[in-house]
Short mmCIF file of C-alpha atoms in Angstrom, two decimals:
data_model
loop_
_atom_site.label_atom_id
_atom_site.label_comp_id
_atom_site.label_asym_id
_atom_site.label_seq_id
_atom_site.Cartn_x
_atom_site.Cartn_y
_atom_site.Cartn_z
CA UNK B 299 -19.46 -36.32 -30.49
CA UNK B 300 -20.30 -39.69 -28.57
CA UNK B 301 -23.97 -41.59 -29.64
CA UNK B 302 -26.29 -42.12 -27.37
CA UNK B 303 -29.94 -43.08 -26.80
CA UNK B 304 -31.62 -39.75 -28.09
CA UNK B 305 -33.05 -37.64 -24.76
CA UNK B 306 -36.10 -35.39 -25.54
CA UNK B 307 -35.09 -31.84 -25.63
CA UNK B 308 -36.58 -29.62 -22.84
CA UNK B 309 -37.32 -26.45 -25.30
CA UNK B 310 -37.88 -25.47 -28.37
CA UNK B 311 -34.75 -23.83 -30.43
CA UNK B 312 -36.60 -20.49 -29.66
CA UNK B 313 -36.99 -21.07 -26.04
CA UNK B 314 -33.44 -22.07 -26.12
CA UNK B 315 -32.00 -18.87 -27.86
CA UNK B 316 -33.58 -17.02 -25.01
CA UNK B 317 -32.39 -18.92 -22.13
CA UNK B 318 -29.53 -18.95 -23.80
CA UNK B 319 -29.37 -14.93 -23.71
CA UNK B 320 -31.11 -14.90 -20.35
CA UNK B 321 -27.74 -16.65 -18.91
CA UNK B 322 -25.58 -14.99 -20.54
CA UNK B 323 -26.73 -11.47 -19.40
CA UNK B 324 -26.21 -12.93 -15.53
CA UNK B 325 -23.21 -14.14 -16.16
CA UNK B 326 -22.03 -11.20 -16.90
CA UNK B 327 -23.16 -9.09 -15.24
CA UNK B 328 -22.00 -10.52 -12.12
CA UNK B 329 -18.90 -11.45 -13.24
CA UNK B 330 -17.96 -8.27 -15.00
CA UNK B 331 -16.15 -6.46 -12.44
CA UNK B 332 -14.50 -9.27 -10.85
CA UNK B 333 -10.83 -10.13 -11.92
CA UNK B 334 -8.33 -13.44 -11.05
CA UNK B 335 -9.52 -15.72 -8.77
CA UNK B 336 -12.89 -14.56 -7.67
CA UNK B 337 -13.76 -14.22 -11.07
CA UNK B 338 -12.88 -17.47 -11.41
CA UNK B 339 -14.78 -19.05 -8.75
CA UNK B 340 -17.72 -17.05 -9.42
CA UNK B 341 -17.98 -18.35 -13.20
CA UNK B 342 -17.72 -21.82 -12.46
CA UNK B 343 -20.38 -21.88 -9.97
CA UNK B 344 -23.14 -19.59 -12.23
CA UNK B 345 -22.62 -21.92 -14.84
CA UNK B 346 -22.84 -24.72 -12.92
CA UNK B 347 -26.18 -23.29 -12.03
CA UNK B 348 -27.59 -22.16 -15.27
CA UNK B 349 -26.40 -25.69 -17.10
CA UNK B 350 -28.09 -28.11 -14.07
CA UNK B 351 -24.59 -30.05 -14.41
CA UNK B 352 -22.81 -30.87 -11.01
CA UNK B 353 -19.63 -30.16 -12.05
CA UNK B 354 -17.74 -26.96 -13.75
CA UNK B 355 -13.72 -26.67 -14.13
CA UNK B 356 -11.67 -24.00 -15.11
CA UNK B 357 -8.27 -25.16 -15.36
CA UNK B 358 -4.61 -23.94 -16.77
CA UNK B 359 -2.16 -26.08 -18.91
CA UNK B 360 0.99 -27.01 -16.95
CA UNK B 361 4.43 -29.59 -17.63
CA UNK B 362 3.74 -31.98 -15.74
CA UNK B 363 6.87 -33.87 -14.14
CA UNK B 364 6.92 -35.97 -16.60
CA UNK B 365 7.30 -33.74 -19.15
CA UNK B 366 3.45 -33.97 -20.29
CA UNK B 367 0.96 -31.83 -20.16
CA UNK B 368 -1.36 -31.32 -17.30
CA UNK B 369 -4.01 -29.10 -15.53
CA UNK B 370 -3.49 -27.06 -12.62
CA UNK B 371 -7.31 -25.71 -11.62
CA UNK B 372 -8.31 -22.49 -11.06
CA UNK B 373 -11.78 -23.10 -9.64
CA UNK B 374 -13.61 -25.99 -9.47
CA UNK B 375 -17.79 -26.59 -8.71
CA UNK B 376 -18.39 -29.77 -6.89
CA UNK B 377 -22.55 -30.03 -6.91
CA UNK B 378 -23.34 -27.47 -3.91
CA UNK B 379 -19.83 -26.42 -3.37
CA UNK B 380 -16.52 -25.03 -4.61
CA UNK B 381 -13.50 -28.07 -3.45
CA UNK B 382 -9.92 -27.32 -3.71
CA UNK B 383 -8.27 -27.22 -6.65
CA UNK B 384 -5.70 -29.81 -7.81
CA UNK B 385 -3.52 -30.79 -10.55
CA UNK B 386 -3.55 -34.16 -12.94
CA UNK B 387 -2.47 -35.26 -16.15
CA UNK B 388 -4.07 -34.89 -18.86
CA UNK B 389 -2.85 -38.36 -20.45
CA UNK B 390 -6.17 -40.51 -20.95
CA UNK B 391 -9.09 -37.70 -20.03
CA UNK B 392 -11.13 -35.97 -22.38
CA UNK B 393 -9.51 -32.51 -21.52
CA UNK B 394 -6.31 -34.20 -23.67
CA UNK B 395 -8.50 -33.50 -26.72
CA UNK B 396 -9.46 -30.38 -25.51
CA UNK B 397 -6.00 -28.55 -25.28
CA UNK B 398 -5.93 -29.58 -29.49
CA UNK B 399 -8.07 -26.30 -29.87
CA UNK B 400 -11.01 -28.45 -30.35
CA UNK B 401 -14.52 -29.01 -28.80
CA UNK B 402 -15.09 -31.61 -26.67
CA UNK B 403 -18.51 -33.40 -26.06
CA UNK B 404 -19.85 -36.96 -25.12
CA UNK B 405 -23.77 -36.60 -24.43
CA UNK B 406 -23.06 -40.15 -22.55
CA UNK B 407 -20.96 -43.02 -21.65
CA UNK B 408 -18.00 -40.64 -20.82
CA UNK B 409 -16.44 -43.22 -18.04
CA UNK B 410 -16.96 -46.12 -20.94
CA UNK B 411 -14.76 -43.76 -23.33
CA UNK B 412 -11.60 -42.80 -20.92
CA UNK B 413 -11.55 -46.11 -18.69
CA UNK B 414 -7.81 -44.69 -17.54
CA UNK B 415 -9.37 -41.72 -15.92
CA UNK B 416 -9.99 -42.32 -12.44
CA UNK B 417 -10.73 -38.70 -12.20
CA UNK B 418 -14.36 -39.27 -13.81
CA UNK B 419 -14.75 -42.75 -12.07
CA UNK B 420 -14.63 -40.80 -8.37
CA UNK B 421 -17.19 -38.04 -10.06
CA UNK B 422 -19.47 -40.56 -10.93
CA UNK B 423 -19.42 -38.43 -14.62
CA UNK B 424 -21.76 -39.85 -17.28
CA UNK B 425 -21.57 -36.69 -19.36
CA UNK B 426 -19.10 -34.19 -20.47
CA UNK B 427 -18.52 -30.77 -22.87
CA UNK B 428 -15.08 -28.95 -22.95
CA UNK B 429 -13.93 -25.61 -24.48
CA UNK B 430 -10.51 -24.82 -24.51
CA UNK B 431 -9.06 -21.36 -23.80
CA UNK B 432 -7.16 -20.04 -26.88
CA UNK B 433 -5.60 -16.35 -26.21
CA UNK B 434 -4.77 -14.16 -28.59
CA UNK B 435 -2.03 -15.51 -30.21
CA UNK B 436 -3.41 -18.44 -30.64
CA UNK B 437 -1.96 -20.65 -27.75
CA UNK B 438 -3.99 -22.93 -25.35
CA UNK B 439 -4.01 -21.66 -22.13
CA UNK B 440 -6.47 -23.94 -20.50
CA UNK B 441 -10.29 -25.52 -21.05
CA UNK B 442 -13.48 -24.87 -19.22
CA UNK B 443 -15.76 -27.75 -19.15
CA UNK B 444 -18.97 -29.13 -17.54
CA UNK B 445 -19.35 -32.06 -16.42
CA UNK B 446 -22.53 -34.20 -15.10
CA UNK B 447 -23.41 -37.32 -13.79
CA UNK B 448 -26.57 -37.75 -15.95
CA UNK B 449 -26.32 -37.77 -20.11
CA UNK B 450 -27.20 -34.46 -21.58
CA UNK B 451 -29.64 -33.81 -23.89
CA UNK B 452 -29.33 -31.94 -27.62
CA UNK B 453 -30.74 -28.45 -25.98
CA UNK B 454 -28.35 -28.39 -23.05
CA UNK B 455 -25.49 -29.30 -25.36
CA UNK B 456 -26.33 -26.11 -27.32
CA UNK B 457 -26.58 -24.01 -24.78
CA UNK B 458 -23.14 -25.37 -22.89
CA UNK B 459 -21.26 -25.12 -26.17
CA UNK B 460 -22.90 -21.23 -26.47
CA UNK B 461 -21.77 -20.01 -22.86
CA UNK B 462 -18.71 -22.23 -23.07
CA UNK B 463 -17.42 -20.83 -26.03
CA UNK B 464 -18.06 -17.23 -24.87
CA UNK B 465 -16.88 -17.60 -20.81
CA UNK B 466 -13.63 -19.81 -22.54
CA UNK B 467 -12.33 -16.66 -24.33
CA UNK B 468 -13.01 -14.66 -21.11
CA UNK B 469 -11.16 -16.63 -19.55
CA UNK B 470 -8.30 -16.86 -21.73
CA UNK B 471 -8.23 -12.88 -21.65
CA UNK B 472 -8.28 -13.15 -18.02
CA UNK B 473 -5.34 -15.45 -17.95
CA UNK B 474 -3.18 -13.71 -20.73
CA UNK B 475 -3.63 -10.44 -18.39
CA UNK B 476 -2.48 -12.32 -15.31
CA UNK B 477 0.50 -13.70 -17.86
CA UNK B 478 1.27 -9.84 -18.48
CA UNK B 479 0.99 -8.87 -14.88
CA UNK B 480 3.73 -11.67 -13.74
CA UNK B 481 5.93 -10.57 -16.53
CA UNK B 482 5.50 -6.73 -15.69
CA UNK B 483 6.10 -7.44 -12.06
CA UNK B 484 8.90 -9.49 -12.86
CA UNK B 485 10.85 -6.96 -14.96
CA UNK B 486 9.56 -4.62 -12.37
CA UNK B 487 11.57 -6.89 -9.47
CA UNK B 488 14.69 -7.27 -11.32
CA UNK B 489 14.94 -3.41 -12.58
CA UNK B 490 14.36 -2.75 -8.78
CA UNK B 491 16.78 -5.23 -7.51
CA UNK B 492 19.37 -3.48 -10.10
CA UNK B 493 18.75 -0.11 -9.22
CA UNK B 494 19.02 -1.34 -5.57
CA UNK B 495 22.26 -2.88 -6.74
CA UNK B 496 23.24 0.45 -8.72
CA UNK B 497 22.26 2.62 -5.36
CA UNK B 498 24.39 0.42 -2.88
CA UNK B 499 27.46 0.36 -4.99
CA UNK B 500 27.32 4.72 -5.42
CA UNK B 501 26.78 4.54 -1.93
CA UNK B 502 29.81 2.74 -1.32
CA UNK B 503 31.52 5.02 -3.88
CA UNK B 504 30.18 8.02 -1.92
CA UNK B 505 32.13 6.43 0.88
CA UNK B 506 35.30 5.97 -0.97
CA UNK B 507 35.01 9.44 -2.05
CA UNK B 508 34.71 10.84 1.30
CA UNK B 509 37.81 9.08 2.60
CA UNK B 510 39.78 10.26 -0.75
CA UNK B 511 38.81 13.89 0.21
CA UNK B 512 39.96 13.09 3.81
CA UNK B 513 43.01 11.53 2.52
CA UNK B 514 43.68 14.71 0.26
CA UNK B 515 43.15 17.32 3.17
CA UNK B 516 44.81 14.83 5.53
CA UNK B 517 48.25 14.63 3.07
CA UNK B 518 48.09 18.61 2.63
CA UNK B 519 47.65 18.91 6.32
CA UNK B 520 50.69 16.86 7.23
CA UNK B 521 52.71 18.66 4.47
CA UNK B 522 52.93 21.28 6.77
CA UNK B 523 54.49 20.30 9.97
CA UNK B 524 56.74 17.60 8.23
CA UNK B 525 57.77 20.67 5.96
CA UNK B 526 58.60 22.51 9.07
CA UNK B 527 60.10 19.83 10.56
CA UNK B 528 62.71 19.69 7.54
CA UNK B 529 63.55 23.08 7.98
CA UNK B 530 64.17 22.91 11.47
CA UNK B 531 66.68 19.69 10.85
CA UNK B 532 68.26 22.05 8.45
CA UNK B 533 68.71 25.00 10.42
CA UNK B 534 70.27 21.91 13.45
CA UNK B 535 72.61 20.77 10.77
CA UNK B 536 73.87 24.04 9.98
CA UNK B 537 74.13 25.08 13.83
CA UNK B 538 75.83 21.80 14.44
CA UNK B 539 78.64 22.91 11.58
CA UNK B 540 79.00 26.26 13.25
CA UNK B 541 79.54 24.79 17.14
CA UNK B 542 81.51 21.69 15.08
CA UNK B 543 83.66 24.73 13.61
CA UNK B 544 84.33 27.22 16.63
CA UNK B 545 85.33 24.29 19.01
CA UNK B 546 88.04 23.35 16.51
CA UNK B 547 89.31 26.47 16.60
CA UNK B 548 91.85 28.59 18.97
CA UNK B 549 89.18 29.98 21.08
CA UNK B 550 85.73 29.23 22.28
CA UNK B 551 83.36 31.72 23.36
CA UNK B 552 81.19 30.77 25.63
CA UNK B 553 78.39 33.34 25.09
CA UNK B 554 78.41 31.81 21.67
CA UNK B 555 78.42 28.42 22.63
CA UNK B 556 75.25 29.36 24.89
CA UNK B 557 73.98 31.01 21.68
CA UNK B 558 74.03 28.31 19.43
CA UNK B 559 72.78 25.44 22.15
CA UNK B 560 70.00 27.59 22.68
CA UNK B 561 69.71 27.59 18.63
CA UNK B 562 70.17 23.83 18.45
CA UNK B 563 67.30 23.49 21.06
CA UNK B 564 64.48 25.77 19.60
CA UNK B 565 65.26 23.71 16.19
CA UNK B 566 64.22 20.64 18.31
CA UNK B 567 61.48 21.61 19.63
CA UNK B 568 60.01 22.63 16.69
CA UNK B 569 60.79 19.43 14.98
CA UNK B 570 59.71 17.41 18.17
CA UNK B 571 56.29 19.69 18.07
CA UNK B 572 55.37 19.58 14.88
CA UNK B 573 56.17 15.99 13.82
CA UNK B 574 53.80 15.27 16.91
CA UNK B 575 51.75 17.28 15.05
CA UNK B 576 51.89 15.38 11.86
CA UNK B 577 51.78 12.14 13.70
CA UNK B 578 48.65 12.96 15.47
CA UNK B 579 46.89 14.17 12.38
CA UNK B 580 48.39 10.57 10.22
CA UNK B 581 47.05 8.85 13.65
CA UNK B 582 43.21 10.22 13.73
CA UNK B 583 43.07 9.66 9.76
CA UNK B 584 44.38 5.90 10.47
CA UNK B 585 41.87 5.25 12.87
CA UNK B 586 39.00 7.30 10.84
CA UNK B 587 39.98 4.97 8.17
CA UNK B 588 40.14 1.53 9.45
CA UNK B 589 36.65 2.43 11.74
CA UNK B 590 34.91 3.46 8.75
CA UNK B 591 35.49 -0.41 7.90
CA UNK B 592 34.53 -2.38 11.04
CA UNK B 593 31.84 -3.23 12.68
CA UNK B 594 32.85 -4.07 16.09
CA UNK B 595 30.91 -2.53 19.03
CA UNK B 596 33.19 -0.90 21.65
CA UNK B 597 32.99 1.51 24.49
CA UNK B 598 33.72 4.61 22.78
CA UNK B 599 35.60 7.40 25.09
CA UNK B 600 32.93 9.87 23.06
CA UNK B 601 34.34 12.90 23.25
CA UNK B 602 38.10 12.35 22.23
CA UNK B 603 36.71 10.03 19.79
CA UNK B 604 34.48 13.03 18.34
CA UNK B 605 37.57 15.15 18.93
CA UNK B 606 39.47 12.53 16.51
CA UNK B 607 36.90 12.49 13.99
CA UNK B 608 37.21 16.37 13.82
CA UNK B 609 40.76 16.87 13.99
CA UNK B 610 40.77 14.40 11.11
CA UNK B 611 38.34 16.56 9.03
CA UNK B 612 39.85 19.92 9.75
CA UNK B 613 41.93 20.82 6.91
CA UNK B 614 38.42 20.95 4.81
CA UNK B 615 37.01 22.79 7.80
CA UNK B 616 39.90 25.48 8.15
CA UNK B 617 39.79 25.93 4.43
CA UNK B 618 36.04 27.43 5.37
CA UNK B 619 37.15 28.91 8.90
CA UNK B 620 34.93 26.53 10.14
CA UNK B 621 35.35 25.73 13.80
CA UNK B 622 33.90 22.95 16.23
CA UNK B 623 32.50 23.20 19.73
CA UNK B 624 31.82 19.62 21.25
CA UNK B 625 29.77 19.75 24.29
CA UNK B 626 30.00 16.12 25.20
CA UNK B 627 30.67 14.74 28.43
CA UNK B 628 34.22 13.83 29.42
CA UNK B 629 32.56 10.48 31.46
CA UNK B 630 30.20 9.40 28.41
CA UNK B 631 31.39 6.13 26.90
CA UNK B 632 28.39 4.36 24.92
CA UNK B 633 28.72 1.18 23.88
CA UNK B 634 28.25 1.69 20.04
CA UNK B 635 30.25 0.03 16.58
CA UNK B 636 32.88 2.90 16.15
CA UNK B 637 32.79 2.87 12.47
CA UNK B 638 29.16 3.72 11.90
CA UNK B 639 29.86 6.78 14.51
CA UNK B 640 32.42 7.79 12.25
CA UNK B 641 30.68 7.63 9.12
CA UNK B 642 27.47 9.62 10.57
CA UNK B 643 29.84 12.50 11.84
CA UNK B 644 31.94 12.68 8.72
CA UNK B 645 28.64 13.19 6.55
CA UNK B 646 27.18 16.03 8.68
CA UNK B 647 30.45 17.75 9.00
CA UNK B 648 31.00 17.07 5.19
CA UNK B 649 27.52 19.04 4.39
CA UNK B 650 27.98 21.62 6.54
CA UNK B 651 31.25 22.54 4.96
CA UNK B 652 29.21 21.78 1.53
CA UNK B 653 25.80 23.55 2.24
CA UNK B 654 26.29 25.18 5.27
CA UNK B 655 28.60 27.38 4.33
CA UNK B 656 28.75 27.25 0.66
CA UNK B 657 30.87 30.88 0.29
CA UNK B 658 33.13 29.75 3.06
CA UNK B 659 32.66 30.89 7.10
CA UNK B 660 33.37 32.07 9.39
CA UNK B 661 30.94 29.98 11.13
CA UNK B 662 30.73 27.11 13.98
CA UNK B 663 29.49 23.96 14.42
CA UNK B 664 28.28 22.27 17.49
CA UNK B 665 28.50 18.59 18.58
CA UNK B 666 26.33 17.81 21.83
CA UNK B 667 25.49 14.51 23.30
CA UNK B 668 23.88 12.93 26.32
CA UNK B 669 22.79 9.92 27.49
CA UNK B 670 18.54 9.36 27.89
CA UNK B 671 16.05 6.73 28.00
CA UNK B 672 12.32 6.20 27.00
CA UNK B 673 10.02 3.37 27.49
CA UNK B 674 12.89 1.20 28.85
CA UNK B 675 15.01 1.91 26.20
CA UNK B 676 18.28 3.89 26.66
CA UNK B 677 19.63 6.24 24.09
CA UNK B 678 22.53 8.02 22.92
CA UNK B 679 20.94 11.50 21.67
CA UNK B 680 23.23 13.31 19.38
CA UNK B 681 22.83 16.70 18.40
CA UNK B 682 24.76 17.85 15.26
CA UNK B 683 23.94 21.95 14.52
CA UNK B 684 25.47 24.91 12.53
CA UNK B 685 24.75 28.59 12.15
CA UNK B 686 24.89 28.47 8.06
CA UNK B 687 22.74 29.76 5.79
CA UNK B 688 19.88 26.96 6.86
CA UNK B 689 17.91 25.08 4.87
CA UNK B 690 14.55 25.99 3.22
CA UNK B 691 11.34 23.95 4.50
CA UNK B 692 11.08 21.68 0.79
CA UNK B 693 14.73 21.28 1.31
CA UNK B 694 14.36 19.90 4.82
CA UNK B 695 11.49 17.81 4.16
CA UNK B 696 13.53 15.87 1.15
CA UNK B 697 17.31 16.11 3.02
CA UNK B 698 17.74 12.06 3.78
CA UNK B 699 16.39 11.19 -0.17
CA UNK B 700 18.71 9.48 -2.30
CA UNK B 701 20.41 11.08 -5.19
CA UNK B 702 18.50 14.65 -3.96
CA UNK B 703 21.10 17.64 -3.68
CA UNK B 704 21.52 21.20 -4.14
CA UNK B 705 24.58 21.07 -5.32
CA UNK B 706 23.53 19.19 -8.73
CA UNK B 707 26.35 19.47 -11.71
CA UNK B 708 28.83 21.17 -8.80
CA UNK B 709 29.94 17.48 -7.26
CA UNK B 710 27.26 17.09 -5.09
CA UNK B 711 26.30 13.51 -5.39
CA UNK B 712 22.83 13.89 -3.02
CA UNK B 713 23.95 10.49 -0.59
CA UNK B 714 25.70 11.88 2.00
CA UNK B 715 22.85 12.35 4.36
CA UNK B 716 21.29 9.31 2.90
CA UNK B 717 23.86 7.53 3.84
CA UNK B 718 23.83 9.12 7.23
CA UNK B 719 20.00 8.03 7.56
CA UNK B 720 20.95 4.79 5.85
CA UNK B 721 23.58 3.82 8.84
CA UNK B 722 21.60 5.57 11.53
CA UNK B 723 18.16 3.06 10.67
CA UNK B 724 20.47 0.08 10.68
CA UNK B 725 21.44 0.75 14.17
CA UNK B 726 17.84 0.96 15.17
CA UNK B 727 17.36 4.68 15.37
CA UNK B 728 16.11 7.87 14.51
CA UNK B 729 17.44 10.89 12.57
CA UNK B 730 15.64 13.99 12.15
CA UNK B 731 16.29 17.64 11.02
CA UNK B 732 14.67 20.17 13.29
CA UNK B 733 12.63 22.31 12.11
CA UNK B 734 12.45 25.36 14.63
CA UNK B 735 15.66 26.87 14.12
CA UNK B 736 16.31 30.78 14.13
CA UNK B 737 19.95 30.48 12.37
CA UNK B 738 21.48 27.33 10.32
CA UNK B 739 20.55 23.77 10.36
CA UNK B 740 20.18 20.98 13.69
CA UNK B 741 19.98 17.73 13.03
CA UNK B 742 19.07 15.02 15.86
CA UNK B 743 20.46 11.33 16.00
CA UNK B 744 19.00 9.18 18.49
CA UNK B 745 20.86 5.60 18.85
CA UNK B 746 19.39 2.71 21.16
CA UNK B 747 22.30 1.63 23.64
CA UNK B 748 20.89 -1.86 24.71
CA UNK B 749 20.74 -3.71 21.72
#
């Protein structure tokens, strides 16, 4: 503690104990509810108040640039006002003893004491008391002073080191919760960011998946027609033998001749028909595929594209005796990224041979779409419906959630219609399941065409 010339005390010790409790009590009272910054700006100025001093500072220890330590304010009482807050060093100043755990006072003379602190020079301080904030593990989170620009006298000093002390610890719990609300919020951000990580990459595996199942049905499929095909060529070769055969020999007839040509040409028209077949079916899967990887916008020729996307997806659907009905206009050709079309038409056709029909058909879907426009703003409305078994209202209302399914332990992975909602939002649009249905499920896409 600095010497001065002694300054008559204003009260008695009693008189002081019960100012002392007087300003506590309205302290806290109006500070009680308050948290973070208000809190802080609130304290500073009541105690400015109750102490007569012109100046109160709550500040927080920081590394400096330098590597030394500093303050960073948190509220700061400037006479009649609170001023912005700022950040020095705390080489040379008085708060430098503070942030050693230890009390701080200098009745007088404080400018005299810390001639490098040009801090107290442009305060005009003569007088100064300091608390530091300790929390509970012991660590110095900041001070709390008070600082005047007249000396103080022996009953002020009392009851600044009495409110001090108390308001420093409040403070210090203040700032150790605000340390554990950044950390919580942290962890909270980073678990987020992985889950968001986690929940991208199954989506992408949901997609992979889909396209394996396509690839599956798709190689079964063409096993079919090419398996024709070879026993078509086989019957030809042994036709050709026979016809190779009779014209080597003595006679030819030529109602056998006739009879084997005609032979010979069924055999290649079954091979030409069905390899068309399997080309067709490798040809809609190709384009499925490389689609369901691009996104370049093109005029899409919407119903043979819908058409491809179906033929592509029909040896899941025949397995269910599913069929397709697509009431889309021959002229409609939206300008749309092909891929995302894809993807949205392979998920809905996907859960209806998943949910729609989950003992197999017979059953039908229907694909509708037509051309609109609201507030400016044309559209591409989609309609994607079924006549399965429906869905149940709390199924309906939770259809486009991640991870939710029906089909939980039985491979369903709940992100195909996720995904579908996921896609559909990206575009700028809307999907929605209807709700007044008599029979089955309709869902509605609606995709903005002038973006």
């Amino acid at each position: 503690m600095e010497s001065c010339m002694e300054t008559p005390a204003l009260f008695d010790e009693h008189d002081g104990r019960l100012l002392a409790e007087a300003a506590l009590r309205g302290i806290t009272a109006s500070t009680s509810r308050l948290r973070g910054e208000e809190f802080m700006r609130t304290l500073v100025k009541d105690l400015a108040e109750v102490l007569d001093v012109t100046y109160v500072i709550a500040g927080r220890v920081i590394m400096m640039p330098d590597g030394g330590e500093g303050i960073r304010t948190l509220a700061v009482w400037a006479g009649d006002q609170h001023i912005a807050n700022m950040e020095y060093s705390l080489m040379h100043t008085p708060c430098q003893d503070v942030t050693d755990q230890t009390m701080c006072f200098h009745a007088c003379g404080i400018q005299a004491d810390y001639p490098k602190d040009t801090l107290l020079v442009d305060m005009r301080a003569e007088s100064y008391v300091g608390m530091p904030m300790i929390d509970t593990e012991g660590k110095t989170l900041g001070i709390l002073s008070a600082i005047d620009t007249k000396p103080m006298d022996e009953s002020k000093r009392l009851l600044a080191l009495s409110l001090l002390s108390i308001f420093a610890a409040r403070c210090a719990a203040e700032l150790q919760h605000q340390d554990r609300e950044a950390l919580l919020e942290h962890k909270v951000q980073q678990r987020t960011e992985a889950l968001r990580a986690a929940q991208a990459s199954m989506v992408e595996q949901e997609k992979m998946a889909a396209l394996g199942t396509l690839v599956a049905g798709v190689a079964h499929e063409v096993n079919t027609p090419i398996g024709v095909a070879v026993t078509a060529a086989s019957g030809m070769s042994a036709y050709a033998e026979q016809m190779v055969e009779m014209l080597n020999g003595p006679k030819v007839s030529r109602s056998e001749l006739v009879s084997l040509a005609t032979r010979l040409q069924g055999a290649a028209a079954l091979i030409e028909q069905n390899l068309a077949r399997a080309a067709e079916l490798i040809g809609n899967f190709k384009q499925l595929a490389v689609d369901q990887g691009s996104e370049h916008v093109t005029d899409l020729a919407l119903h043979d594209y819908v058409h491809s996307v179906v033929s592509a997806h029909s040896p899941e659907l025949r397995k269910g005796t599913i069929t397709v009905e697509l009431d889309i206009p021959a002229t409609l050709r939206p300008r749309l990224p092909a891929g995302k079309v894809s993807q949205i038409l392979s998920n809905f056709l996907m859960n209806s041979a998943k949910h729609g029909y989950p003992d197999g058909g017979p059953g039908t879907v229907t694909i509708s779409a037509r051309e609109g426009s609201a507030d400016g703003v044309r559209w591409l409305n989609l309609e994607f419906a079924d006549d399965g078994v429906g869905m149940a209202p709390d199924i309906r209302e939770r259809v486009f959630e991640p991870f939710f399914t029906t089909k939980r332990g039985q491979g369903g992975s709940g992100l195909g219609m996720h995904i579908v909602y996921t896609i559909v939002h990206q575009m700028g649009g809307r999907v929605w399941a209807d709700a007044d249905v008599e029979k089955g499920c309709r869902f509605h896409v609606r995709l903005p065409l002038n973006r």
